[in-house]
Coordinates of C-alpha atoms in Angstrom, one line a residue:
M269 CA 172.2 166.9 161.8
K270 CA 173.3 167.4 158.3
V271 CA 176.3 165.2 157.3
Y272 CA 178.5 165.6 154.3
L273 CA 180.1 162.2 153.6
I274 CA 183.3 162.8 151.6
R275 CA 185.3 160.1 150.1
H276 CA 189.1 160.4 150.7
S277 CA 191.2 161.5 147.7
E278 CA 193.3 159.4 145.4
P279 CA 195.6 157.1 147.5
T280 CA 199.0 155.6 146.7
Y281 CA 200.2 152.4 148.2
Q282 CA 203.7 152.6 146.7
Q283 CA 205.5 153.2 150.0
V284 CA 203.6 150.5 151.9
T285 CA 204.1 148.0 149.1
T286 CA 207.8 148.7 149.0
A287 CA 207.9 148.3 152.8
G288 CA 206.1 145.0 152.5
L289 CA 203.3 146.0 154.8
T290 CA 200.1 143.9 154.9
G291 CA 196.8 144.1 156.8
F292 CA 196.3 147.4 158.6
G293 CA 199.7 148.4 157.4
R294 CA 198.2 148.9 154.0
E295 CA 196.1 151.8 155.4
L296 CA 199.3 153.9 156.0
G297 CA 199.4 154.9 152.4
G298 CA 199.1 158.6 151.7
L299 CA 197.8 160.5 148.7
T300 CA 199.2 160.8 145.2
D301 CA 200.1 164.3 144.0
R302 CA 196.9 164.3 142.0
G303 CA 195.1 163.2 145.2
I304 CA 196.4 166.3 147.1
M305 CA 195.3 168.5 144.2
L306 CA 191.8 166.9 144.3
A307 CA 191.6 167.4 148.1
Q308 CA 192.6 171.1 147.7
Q309 CA 189.9 171.6 145.1
C310 CA 187.3 169.8 147.3
A311 CA 188.2 172.1 150.2
Q312 CA 187.1 175.1 148.2
Q313 CA 183.5 174.0 147.9
P314 CA 180.9 176.3 149.3
L315 CA 179.4 173.5 151.5
F316 CA 182.2 174.1 154.0
A317 CA 180.8 177.5 155.0
Q318 CA 178.1 175.6 157.0
V319 CA 180.3 172.8 158.4
Q320 CA 181.1 173.1 162.1
L321 CA 183.4 170.0 162.4
V322 CA 185.4 167.8 160.1
L323 CA 185.5 164.1 161.2
S324 CA 188.0 161.8 159.6
S325 CA 188.7 158.1 159.4
P326 CA 192.0 157.3 161.0
Y327 CA 193.5 155.9 157.7
T328 CA 196.3 158.1 156.4
H329 CA 194.7 158.9 153.0
A330 CA 191.5 160.0 154.7
L331 CA 193.5 162.1 157.3
Q332 CA 195.6 163.7 154.5
T333 CA 192.4 164.6 152.6
A334 CA 190.9 166.1 155.8
L335 CA 194.1 168.0 156.4
E336 CA 193.7 169.7 153.0
I337 CA 190.1 170.6 153.8
V338 CA 190.9 172.2 157.2
R339 CA 193.9 174.0 155.8
F340 CA 191.5 176.0 153.6
N341 CA 188.7 176.4 156.1
A342 CA 188.6 177.4 159.7
I343 CA 187.0 174.2 160.9
P344 CA 188.1 171.9 163.7
L345 CA 189.2 168.4 162.9
K346 CA 188.6 165.2 164.9
V347 CA 189.6 161.7 164.1
D348 CA 187.1 158.9 164.8
L349 CA 187.8 155.3 164.5
G350 CA 184.2 154.5 163.6
L351 CA 184.7 156.0 160.2
H352 CA 187.2 153.5 159.0
E353 CA 186.7 151.5 155.8
W354 CA 185.0 148.1 155.4
L355 CA 186.9 145.3 157.2
P356 CA 188.0 142.3 155.2
D357 CA 188.8 140.7 158.6
N358 CA 186.2 141.6 161.3
T359 CA 188.2 139.8 164.1
G360 CA 190.4 142.9 164.7
S361 CA 193.6 141.0 163.9
R362 CA 193.7 142.1 160.2
T363 CA 196.8 140.1 159.1
D364 CA 195.4 139.4 155.7
T365 CA 197.3 139.8 152.5
D366 CA 196.1 141.8 149.5
E367 CA 194.9 138.6 147.9
Q368 CA 192.9 137.6 151.0
A369 CA 191.3 141.0 151.3
A370 CA 190.4 140.9 147.6
T371 CA 188.8 137.4 148.1
A372 CA 186.8 138.7 151.1
Y373 CA 185.6 141.7 149.1
K374 CA 184.6 139.5 146.2
L375 CA 182.6 137.3 148.6
Y376 CA 181.1 140.5 150.2
R377 CA 180.0 141.8 146.8
Q378 CA 178.7 138.4 145.6
H379 CA 176.5 138.1 148.7
A380 CA 175.2 141.7 148.5
G381 CA 177.1 142.8 151.6
K382 CA 175.9 139.9 153.7
R383 CA 178.3 137.4 155.4
T384 CA 177.0 133.9 155.1
T385 CA 177.5 131.4 157.9
A386 CA 179.5 129.3 155.4
S387 CA 181.9 132.2 154.6
P388 CA 185.6 131.1 155.0
L389 CA 186.5 134.7 155.8
P390 CA 185.2 136.9 158.7
Y391 CA 184.6 140.1 156.7
E392 CA 182.4 142.9 158.0
S393 CA 178.8 142.8 156.6
A394 CA 177.2 145.9 155.1
A395 CA 174.7 146.0 158.0
E396 CA 177.5 145.9 160.5
M397 CA 179.3 148.7 158.7
K398 CA 176.3 151.0 158.5
T399 CA 175.4 150.4 162.2
R400 CA 179.0 151.3 163.1
V401 CA 179.1 154.5 161.1
L402 CA 175.6 155.6 162.3
A403 CA 176.7 155.0 165.9
T404 CA 179.7 157.1 165.3
L405 CA 177.7 160.0 163.7
N406 CA 175.1 159.8 166.4
K407 CA 177.7 160.8 169.0
Y408 CA 177.9 164.2 167.4
A409 CA 174.2 164.9 166.6
A410 CA 173.5 166.6 169.9
S411 CA 176.4 169.0 169.5
Y412 CA 176.4 169.9 165.8
D413 CA 174.0 170.9 163.1
C414 CA 176.3 170.2 160.2
I415 CA 179.5 168.1 159.9
A416 CA 181.7 166.7 157.2
C417 CA 183.1 163.2 157.4
V418 CA 186.1 162.1 155.4
T419 CA 185.6 158.4 155.0
H420 CA 185.7 155.7 152.4
G421 CA 183.9 154.5 149.3
E422 CA 182.4 151.3 150.7
V423 CA 181.2 153.2 153.8
M424 CA 179.5 155.8 151.5
R425 CA 177.8 153.0 149.5
Q426 CA 175.8 152.2 152.6
F427 CA 174.2 155.7 152.4
G428 CA 173.0 155.9 148.8
D429 CA 172.5 154.0 145.6
Q430 CA 175.4 151.6 146.0
K431 CA 177.2 153.2 143.1
D432 CA 180.9 154.0 143.3
V433 CA 181.8 157.4 144.6
D434 CA 184.6 159.4 143.0
Y435 CA 187.6 160.5 145.0
C436 CA 186.5 163.6 147.1
G437 CA 182.9 162.8 146.0
V438 CA 180.2 164.0 148.4
R439 CA 177.0 162.5 149.6
V440 CA 174.6 164.3 152.0
I441 CA 172.7 162.4 154.7
A442 CA 170.7 163.4 157.7
V443 CA 171.4 161.9 161.2
D444 CA 169.0 162.4 164.1

């Protein structure tokens, strides 16, 4: 199956910051006006002529990006939890502050995506993230020849050269 990995568009965290949200509450931020425009431009790419399904991460900025894509194309949309972003707290409780998440990400990057046994923070390793995403994509391989997945930058790094991906940037992978 051909998979177009698409990074969500430009997010804003102004509302969630004003509301004092932390942890998973931070993921409720939508797109900036520029982010909406970028998503609308992305939606007009010719690649969507072959896409049979758009999958989206459940995070609001990914969903809003996917919404703009399906608005311009007659493609069904599904939300799949497995496409969420890297977890700074792999326990599922995610009550971290922005500072704790930043510290976890710094450790993650310092250790090339590995979580050491001495790590004070239980972040998701790169290998765990890639396994999670591949398991998610494999669920669709028998039913589709080509899908698009709106996901996140760190997820996309696991399927390429580890370089940053621009908002609405696309990477193509194959999943058997």
